[in-house]
Coordinates of C-alpha atoms and ligand atoms in Angstrom, one line a residue:
X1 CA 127.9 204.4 136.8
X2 CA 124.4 206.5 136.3
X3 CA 121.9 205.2 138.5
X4 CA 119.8 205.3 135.4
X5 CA 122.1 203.2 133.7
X6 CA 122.5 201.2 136.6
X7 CA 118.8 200.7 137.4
X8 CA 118.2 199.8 133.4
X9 CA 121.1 197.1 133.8
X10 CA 119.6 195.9 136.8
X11 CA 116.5 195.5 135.2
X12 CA 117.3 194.1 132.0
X13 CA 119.6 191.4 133.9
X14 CA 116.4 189.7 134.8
X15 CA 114.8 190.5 132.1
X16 CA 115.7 186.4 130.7
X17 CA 113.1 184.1 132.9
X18 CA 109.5 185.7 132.6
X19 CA 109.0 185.0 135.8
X20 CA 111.5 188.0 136.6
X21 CA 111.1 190.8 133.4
X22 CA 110.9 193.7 135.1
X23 CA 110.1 197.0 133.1
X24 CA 113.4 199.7 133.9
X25 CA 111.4 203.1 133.2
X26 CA 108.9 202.1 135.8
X27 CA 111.5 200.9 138.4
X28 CA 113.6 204.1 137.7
X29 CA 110.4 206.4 138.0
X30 CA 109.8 204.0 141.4
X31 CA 112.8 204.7 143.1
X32 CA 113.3 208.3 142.1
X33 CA 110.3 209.1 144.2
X34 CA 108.1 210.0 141.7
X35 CA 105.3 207.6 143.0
X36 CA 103.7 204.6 141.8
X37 CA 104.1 204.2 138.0
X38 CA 99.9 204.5 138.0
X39 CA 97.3 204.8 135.4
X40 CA 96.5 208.4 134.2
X41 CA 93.0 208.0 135.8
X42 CA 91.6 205.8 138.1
X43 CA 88.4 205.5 138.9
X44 CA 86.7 204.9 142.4
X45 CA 84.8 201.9 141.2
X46 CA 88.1 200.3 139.8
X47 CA 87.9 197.1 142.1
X48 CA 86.3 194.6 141.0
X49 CA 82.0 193.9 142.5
X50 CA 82.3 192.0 145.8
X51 CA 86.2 193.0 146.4
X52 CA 86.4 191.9 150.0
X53 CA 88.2 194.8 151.8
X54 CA 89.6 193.8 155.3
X55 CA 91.9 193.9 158.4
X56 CA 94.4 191.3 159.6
X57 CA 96.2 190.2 162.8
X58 CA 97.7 187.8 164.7
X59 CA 97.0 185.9 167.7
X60 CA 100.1 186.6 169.4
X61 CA 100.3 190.2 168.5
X62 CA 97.2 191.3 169.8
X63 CA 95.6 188.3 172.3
X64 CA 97.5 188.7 175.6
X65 CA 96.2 186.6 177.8
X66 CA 99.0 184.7 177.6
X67 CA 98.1 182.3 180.7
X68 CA 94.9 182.1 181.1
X69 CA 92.1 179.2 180.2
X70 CA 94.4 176.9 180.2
X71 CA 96.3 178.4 177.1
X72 CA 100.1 176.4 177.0
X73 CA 103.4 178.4 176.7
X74 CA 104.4 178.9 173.0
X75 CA 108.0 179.6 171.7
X76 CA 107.4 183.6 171.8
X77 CA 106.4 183.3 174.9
X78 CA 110.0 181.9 175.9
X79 CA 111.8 184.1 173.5
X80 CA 110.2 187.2 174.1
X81 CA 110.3 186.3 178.6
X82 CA 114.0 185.5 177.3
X83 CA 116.0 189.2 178.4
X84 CA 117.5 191.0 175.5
X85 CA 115.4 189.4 173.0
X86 CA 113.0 191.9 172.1
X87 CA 113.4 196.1 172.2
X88 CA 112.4 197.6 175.7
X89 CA 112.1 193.6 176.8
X90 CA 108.2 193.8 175.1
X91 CA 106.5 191.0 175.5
X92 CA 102.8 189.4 174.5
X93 CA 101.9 189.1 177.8
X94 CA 99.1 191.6 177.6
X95 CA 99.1 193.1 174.0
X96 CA 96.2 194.8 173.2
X97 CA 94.1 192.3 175.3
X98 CA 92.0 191.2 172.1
X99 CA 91.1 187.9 174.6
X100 CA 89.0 190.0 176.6
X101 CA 88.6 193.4 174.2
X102 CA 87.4 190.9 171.2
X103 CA 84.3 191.9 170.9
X104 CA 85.2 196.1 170.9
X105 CA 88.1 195.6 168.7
X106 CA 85.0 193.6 165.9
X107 CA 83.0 196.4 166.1
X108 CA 85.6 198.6 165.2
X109 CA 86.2 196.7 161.9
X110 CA 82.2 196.8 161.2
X111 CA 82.1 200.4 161.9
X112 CA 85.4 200.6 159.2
X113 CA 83.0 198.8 157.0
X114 CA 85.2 195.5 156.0
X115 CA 84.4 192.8 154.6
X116 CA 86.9 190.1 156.1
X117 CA 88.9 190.0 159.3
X118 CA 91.9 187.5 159.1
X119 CA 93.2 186.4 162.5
X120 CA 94.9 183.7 163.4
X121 CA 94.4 180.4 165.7
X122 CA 97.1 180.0 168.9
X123 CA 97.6 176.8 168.9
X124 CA 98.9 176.4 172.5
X125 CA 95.1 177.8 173.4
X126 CA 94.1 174.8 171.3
X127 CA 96.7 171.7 172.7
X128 CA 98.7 173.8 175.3
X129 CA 101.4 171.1 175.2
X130 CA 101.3 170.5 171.4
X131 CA 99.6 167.2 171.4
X132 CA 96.6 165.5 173.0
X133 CA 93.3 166.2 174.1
X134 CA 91.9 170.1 172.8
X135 CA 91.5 172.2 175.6
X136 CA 87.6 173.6 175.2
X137 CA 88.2 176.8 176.9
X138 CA 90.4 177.8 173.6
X139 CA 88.8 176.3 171.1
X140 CA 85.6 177.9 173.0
X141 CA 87.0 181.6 172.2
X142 CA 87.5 181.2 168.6
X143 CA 84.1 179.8 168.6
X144 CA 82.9 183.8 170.2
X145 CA 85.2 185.6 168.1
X146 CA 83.9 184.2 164.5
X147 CA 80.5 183.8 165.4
X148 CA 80.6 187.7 166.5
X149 CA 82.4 188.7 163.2
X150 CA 79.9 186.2 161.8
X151 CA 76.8 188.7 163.6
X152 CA 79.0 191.6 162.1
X153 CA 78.5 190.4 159.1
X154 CA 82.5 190.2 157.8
X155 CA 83.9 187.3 156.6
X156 CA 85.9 185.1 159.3
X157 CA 89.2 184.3 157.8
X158 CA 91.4 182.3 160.2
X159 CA 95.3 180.9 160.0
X160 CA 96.0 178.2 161.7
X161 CA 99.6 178.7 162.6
X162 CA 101.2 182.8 162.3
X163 CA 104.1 181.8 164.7
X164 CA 103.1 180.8 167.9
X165 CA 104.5 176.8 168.3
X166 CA 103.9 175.2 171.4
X167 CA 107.1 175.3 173.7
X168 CA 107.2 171.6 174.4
X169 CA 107.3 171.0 170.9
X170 CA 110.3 173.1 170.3
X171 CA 111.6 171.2 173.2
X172 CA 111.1 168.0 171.4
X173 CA 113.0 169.5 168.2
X174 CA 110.6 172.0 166.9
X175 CA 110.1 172.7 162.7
X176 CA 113.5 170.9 162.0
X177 CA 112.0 168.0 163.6
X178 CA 110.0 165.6 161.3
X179 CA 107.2 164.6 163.9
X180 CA 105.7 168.5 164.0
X181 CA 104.6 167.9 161.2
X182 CA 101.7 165.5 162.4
X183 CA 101.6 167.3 165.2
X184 CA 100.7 170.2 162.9
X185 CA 98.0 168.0 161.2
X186 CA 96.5 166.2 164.0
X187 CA 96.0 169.7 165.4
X188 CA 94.6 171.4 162.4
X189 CA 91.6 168.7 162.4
X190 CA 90.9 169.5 166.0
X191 CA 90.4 173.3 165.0
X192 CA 88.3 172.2 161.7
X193 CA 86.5 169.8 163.7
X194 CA 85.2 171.9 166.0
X195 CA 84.7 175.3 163.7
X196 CA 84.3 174.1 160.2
X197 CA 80.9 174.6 160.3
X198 CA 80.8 178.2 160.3
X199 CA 84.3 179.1 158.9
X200 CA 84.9 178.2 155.1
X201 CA 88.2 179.6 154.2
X202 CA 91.0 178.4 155.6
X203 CA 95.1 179.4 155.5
X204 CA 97.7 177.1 157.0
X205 CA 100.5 178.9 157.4
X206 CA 101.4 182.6 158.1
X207 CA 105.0 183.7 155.6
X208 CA 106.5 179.7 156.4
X209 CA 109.5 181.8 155.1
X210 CA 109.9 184.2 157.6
X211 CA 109.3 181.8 160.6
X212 CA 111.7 179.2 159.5
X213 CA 114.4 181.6 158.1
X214 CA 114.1 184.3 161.2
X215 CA 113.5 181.6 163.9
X216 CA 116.2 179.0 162.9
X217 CA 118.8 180.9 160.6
X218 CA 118.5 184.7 161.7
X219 CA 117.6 183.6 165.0
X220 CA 115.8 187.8 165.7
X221 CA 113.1 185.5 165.8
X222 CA 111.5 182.4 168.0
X223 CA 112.9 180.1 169.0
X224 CA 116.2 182.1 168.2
X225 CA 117.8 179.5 166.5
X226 CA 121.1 179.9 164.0
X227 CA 122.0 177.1 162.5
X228 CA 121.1 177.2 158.7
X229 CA 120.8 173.8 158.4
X230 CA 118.2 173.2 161.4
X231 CA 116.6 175.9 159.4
X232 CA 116.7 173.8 155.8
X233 CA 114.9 171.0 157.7
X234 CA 112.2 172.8 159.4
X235 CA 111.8 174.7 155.8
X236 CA 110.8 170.9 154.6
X237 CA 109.1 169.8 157.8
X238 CA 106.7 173.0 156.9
X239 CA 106.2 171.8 153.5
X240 CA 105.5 168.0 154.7
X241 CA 102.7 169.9 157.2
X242 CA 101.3 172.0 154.8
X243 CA 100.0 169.5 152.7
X244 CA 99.3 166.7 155.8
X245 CA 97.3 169.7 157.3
X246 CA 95.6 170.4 153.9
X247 CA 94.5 167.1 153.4
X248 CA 93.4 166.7 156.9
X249 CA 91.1 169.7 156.3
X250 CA 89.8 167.9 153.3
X251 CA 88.6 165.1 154.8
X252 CA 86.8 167.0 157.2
X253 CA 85.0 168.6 154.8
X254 CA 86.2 168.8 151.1
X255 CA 83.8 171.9 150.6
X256 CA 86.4 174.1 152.5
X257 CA 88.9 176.2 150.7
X258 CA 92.2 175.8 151.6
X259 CA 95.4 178.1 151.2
X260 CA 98.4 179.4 152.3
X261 CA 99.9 183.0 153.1
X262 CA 103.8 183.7 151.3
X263 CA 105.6 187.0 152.3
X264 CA 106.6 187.6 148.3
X265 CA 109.1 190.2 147.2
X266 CA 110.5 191.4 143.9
X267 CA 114.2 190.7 143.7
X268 CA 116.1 192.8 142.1
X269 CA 120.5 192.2 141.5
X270 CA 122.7 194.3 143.7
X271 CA 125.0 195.1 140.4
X272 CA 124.7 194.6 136.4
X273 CA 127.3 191.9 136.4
X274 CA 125.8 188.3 136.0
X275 CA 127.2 186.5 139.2
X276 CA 124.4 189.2 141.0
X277 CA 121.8 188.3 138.2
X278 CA 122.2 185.1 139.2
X279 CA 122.1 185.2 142.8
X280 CA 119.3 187.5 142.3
X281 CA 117.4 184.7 140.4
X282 CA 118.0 182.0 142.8
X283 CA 117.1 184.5 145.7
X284 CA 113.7 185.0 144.1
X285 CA 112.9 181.2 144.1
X286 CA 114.2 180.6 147.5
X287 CA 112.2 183.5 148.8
X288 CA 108.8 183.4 146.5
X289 CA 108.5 179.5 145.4
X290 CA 109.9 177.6 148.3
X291 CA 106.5 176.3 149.7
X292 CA 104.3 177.1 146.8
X293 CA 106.5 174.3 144.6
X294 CA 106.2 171.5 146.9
X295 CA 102.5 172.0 146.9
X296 CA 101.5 172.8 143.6
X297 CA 103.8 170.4 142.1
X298 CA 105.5 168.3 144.6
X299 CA 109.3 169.3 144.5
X300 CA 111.3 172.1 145.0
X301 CA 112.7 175.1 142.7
X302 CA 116.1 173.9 140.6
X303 CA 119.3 175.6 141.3
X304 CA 118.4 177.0 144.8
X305 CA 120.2 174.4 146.6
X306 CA 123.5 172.4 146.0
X307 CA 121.9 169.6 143.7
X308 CA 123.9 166.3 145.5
X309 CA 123.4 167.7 148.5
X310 CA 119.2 168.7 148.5
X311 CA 118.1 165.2 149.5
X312 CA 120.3 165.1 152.7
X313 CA 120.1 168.6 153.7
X314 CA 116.0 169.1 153.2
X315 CA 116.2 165.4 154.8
X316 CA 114.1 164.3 152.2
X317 CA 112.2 160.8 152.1
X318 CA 111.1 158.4 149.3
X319 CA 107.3 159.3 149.1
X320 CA 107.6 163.0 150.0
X321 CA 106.5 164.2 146.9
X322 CA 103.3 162.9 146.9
X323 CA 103.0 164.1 151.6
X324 CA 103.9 168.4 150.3
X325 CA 101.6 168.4 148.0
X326 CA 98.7 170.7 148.6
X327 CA 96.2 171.8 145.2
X328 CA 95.4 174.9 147.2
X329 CA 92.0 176.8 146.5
X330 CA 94.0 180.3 146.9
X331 CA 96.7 181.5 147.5
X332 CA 97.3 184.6 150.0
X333 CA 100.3 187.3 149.5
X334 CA 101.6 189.5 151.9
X335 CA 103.6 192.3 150.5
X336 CA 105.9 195.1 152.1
X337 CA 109.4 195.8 150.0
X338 CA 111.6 194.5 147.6
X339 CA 115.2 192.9 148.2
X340 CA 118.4 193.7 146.5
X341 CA 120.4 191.0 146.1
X342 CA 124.4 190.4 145.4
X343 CA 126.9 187.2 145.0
X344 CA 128.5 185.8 147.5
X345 CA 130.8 183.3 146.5
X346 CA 132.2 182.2 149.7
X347 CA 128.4 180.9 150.9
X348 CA 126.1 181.9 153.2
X349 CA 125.4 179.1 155.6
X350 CA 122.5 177.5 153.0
X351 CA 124.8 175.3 150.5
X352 CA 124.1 176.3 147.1
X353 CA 122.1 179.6 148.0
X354 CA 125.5 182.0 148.0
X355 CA 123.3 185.0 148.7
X356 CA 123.8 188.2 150.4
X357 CA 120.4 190.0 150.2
X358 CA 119.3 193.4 151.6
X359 CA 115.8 194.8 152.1
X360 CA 116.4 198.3 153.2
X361 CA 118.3 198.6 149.7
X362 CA 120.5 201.7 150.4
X363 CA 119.4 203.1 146.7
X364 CA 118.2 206.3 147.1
X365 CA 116.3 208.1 147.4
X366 CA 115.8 206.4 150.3
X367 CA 112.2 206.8 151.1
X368 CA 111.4 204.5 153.8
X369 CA 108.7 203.9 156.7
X370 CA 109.8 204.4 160.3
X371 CA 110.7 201.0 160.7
X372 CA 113.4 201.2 157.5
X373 CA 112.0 199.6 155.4
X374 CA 111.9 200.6 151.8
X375 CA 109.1 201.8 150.2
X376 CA 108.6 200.2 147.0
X377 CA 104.8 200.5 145.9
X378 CA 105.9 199.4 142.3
X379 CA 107.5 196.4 143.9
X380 CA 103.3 195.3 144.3
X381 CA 102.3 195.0 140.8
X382 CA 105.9 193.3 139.7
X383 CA 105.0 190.8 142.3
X384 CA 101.8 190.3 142.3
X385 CA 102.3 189.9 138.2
X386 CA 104.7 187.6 138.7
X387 CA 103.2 185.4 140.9
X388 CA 99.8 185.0 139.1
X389 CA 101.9 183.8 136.2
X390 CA 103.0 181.2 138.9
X391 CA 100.2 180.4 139.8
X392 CA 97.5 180.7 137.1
X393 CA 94.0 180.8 137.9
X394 CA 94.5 180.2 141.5
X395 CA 92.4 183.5 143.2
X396 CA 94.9 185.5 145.5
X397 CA 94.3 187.1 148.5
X398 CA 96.4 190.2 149.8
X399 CA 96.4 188.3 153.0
X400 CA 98.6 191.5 154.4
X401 CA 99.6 195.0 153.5
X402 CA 100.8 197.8 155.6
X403 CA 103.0 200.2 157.4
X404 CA 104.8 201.7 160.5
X405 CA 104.1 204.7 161.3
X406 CA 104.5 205.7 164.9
X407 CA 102.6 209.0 164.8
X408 CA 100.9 209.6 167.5
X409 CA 97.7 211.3 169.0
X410 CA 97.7 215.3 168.4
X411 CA 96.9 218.2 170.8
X412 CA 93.5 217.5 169.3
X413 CA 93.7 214.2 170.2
X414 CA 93.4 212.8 167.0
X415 CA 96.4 210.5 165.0
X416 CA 96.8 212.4 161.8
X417 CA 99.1 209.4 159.9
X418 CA 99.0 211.2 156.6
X419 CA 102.1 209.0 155.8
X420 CA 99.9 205.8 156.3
X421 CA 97.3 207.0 154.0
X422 CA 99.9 207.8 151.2
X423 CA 102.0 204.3 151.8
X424 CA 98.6 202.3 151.2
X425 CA 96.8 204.8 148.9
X426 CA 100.0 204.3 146.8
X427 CA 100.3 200.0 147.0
X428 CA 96.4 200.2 146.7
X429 CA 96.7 201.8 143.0
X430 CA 99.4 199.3 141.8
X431 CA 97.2 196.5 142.8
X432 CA 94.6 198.2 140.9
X433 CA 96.4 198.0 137.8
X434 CA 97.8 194.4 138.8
X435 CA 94.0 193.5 138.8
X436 CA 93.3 195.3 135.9
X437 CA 96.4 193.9 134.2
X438 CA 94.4 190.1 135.3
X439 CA 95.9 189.4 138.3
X440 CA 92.7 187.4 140.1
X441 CA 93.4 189.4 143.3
X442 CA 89.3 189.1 145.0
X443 CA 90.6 190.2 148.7
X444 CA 93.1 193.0 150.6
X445 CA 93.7 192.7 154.4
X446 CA 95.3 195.5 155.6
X447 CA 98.0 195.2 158.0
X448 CA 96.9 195.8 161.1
X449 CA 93.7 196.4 162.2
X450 CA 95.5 197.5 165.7
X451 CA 98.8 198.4 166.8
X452 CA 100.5 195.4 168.2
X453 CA 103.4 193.5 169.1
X454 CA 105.3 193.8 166.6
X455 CA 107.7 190.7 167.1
X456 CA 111.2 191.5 168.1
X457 CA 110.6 195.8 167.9
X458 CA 108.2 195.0 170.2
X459 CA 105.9 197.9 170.6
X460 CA 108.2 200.4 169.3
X461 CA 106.5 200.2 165.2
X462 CA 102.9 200.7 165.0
X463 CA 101.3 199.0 161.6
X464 CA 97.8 200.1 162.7
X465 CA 94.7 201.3 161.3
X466 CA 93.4 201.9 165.3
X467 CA 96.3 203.4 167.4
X468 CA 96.2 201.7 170.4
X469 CA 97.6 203.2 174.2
X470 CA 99.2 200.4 175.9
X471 CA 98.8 201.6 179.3
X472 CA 94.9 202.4 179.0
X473 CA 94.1 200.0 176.4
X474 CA 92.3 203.0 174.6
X475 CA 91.6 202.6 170.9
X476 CA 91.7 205.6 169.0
X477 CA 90.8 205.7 164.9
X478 CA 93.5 206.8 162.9
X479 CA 93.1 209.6 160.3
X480 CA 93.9 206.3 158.2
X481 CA 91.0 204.3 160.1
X482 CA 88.8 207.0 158.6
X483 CA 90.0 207.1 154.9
X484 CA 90.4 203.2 154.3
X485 CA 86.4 203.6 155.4
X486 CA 86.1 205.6 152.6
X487 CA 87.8 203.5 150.2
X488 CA 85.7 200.5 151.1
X489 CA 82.5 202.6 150.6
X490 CA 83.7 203.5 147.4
X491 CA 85.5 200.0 146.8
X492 CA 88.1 201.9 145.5
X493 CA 90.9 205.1 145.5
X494 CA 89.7 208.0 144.2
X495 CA 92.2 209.8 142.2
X496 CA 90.5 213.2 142.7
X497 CA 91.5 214.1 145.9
X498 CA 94.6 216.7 146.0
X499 CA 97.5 214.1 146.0
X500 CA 100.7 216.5 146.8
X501 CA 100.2 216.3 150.3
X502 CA 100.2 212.5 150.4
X503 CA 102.7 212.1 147.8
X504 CA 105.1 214.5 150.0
X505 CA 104.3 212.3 152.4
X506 CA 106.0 209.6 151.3
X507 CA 108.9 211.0 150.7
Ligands
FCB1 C1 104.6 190.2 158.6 C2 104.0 189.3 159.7 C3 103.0 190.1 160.6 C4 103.5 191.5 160.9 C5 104.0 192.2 159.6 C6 104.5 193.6 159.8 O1 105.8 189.6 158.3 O2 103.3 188.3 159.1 O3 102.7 189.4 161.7 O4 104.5 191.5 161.8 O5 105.0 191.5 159.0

């Protein structure tokens, strides 16, 4: 078959649920690498007044300090202490020493200019066996590191929980285990408690997807877990914490606004016949809607799982529709890639689901970062389209947006990452138009601020703005440091500049 034909197949097969149209000239012009299907002209002002332009991390990506003040072990600890778990047997055990370098890696976001830092809270700092008394020495740093972002002037935007479970709760069951979920809430009001006052945004969980699916199904994650259906249990334990924590944070102070961060992706079907449209379809609910449904409206997306079997296998109680849900105040989207998504008839593992879904999509042309994944730029507004239709007049946050690129420093010392600058110069102008389209998109976080630990690559992909040498600790800006500077002074992308170079960049 032509890939044109294919791609306008493709398309059209989900063309049926709105939630899904997709447009088949701009996907083909996507893929065939002629760059994002933008407007003819874009102006620099094209974000909206007050767009609040920022960084993001996470605490155990950049905090090392992984023993000290009386901080608990967490599950990546284990995992990533665990040999053959992580590339080159990288661990968190230093980082990039953000515990101690706090204070010089803030100053580097002023000097960027942004607007909003989003980091996250370790809760084993916080109750380093997952229960009991908070220990003050943790809850003590967050205290310095938002009050100095607060002297910066840039927004503090916390997440309570971006992976890091306490080791004894794992121990005890982990996600798949009911109770963490009011262990999940009891600490969440010890972390409002004591920083409320000065903090007024708030996001529970970091991508609940990713950390239930790759830490209990895949098992490339903490705690390393495959058994698909530990991993439909924790999937709901999530959702019962999501909204225990977010009415716990209510009662503290009903003022605060409350939200969660979703890793969303466009799905697309592997092939034009309908058992792929199909799997495609039930893909995107499983991936996209999974813990936005339970909290916006109390259940979960039809025709995901086997319907006789969703009360067993989620573990479900009477009452539970009224514990998930959550009427969140925003609602923050991370976006990298798109999957491609075919039937497969004899299961999966997940009852019902009968998915076999790729991210590195093996369409050409094949454009992809260093870490293989797809780029997809076009994938951002399709998203980001379909998801404010979800969710309606909720504001969204890009809560995380990025790249690896492992470019490093120059004879002249400098890291010329003209890749970087093209990736997110390219998903920057599709979430123009998504915003000028009415998407009510009022923040983008760039992913990362730093280099870090990147999970199970371990050091080997660098996502950062601020290339960072492991063995000095030296922070160096990025040519990419310098132009996302640029874009925040002008709160937007100027479409002036000579574009070949960065579009031949990308390919
Ligand atoms: C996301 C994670 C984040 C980072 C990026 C590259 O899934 O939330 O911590 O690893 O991917």
């Amino acid at each position: 078959m032509q890939r044109r034909e294919f791609l306008r197949l493709s398309s059209l097969a989900l063309a049926g649920g709105s939630l899904l149209a997709r447009g088949p000239l701009a996907l083909a012009d996507a893929l065939s690498g002629k760059g994002p299907a933008s407007p003819a002209k874009a102006l620099a002002d094209e974000f909206p007044k007050g767009f609040l332009w920022g960084s993001a991390t996470g605490a155990y990506q950049v905090e090392g300090a992984w023993n000290v003040d009386g901080r608990g072990e967490s599950i990546w600890d284990r995992f990533a202490h665990t040999p053959g778990k992580i590339k080159n047997g990288d661990n968190g055990d230093v980082a990039c020493d953000s515990y101690h370098r706090y204070r010089e890696d803030i100053a580097i976001a002023a000097r960027l200019g942004m607007k909003s830092h989003r980091y996250s809270i370790a809760w084993p700092r916080i109750q380093p066996a997952g229960k009991g008394a908070a220990n003050a020495k943790g809850l003590d740093y967050y205290k310095r590191v938002t009050d100095t972002l607060l002297e910066a002037g840039i927004r503090p935007f916390p997440t309570l929980y971006h992976w890091d479970l306490p080791q004894p709760l794992e121990d005890a069951g982990g996600w798949p285990n009911r109770d963490t979920a009011e262990r999940f809430a009891d600490y969440a009001k010890i972390v409002i408690d004591a920083l409320g006052d000065r903090i007024r945004q708030w996001c529970i969980f970091n991508e609940p997807k990713t950390f239930t699916h790759c830490g209990y199904w895949q098992g490339n994650h903490a705690p390393g877990r495959t058994d698909p259906l530990a991993f439909l249990r924790a999937t709901h334990t999530v959702n019962l914490a999501q909204g225990m924590a977010f009415r716990a944070i209510k009662a503290i102070d009903a003022k605060l606004e409350v939200g969660g961060v979703y890793d969303t992706q466009p799905t697309y079907p592997a092939t034009h016949s309908e058992a792929d449209k199909l799997a495609a379809q039930r893909w995107y609910k499983f991936i996209n809607l999974w813990f936005l449904e339970p909290a916006l409206k109390g259940r979960y997306p039809a025709g995901v799982l086997t319907p006789e079997r969703q009360t067993d296998l989620l573990g479900w109680r009477d009452g539970d529709e009224a514990t998930v849900r959550a009427a969140l105040d925003f609602v923050g989207i991370n976006y990298y890639s798109s999957w491609i998504v075919a039937d497969a008839p004899n299961g999966n593992g997940v009852p019902g689901l009968n998915t076999k879904a790729d991210w590195a999509t093996n369409y050409p042309p094949h454009h992809r970062t260093d870490n293989g994944w797809d780029i997809y730029p076009k994938g951002f507004y399709d998203i980001l389209t379909d998801m404010a239709e979800y969710t309606g007049h909720l504001p969204i946050e890009i809560t995380e947006n990025g790249a690896a690129y492992n470019t490093a420093p120059g004879a002249d010392g400098h890291v010329h990452d003209v890749a970087r600058i093209a990736w997110v110069r390219a998903h920057l102008l599709e979430l123009s138009r998504a915003i000028r389209d009415g998407v009510p998109v009022r923040a983008y976080h760039h992913w990362s601020l730093l280099d870090n630990f990147e999970w199970a690559d371990g050091y080997t992909q660098r996502f950062g703005l601020v290339y960072v040498d492991f063995a000095t600790q030296q922070r160096t800006l990025k040519d990419s440091a310098h132009w996302y500077a640029k874009v925040i002074g002008a709160n937007g992308v100027s479409t002036d500049e000579t574009n070949a170079r960065l579009e031949s960049a990308l390919r």
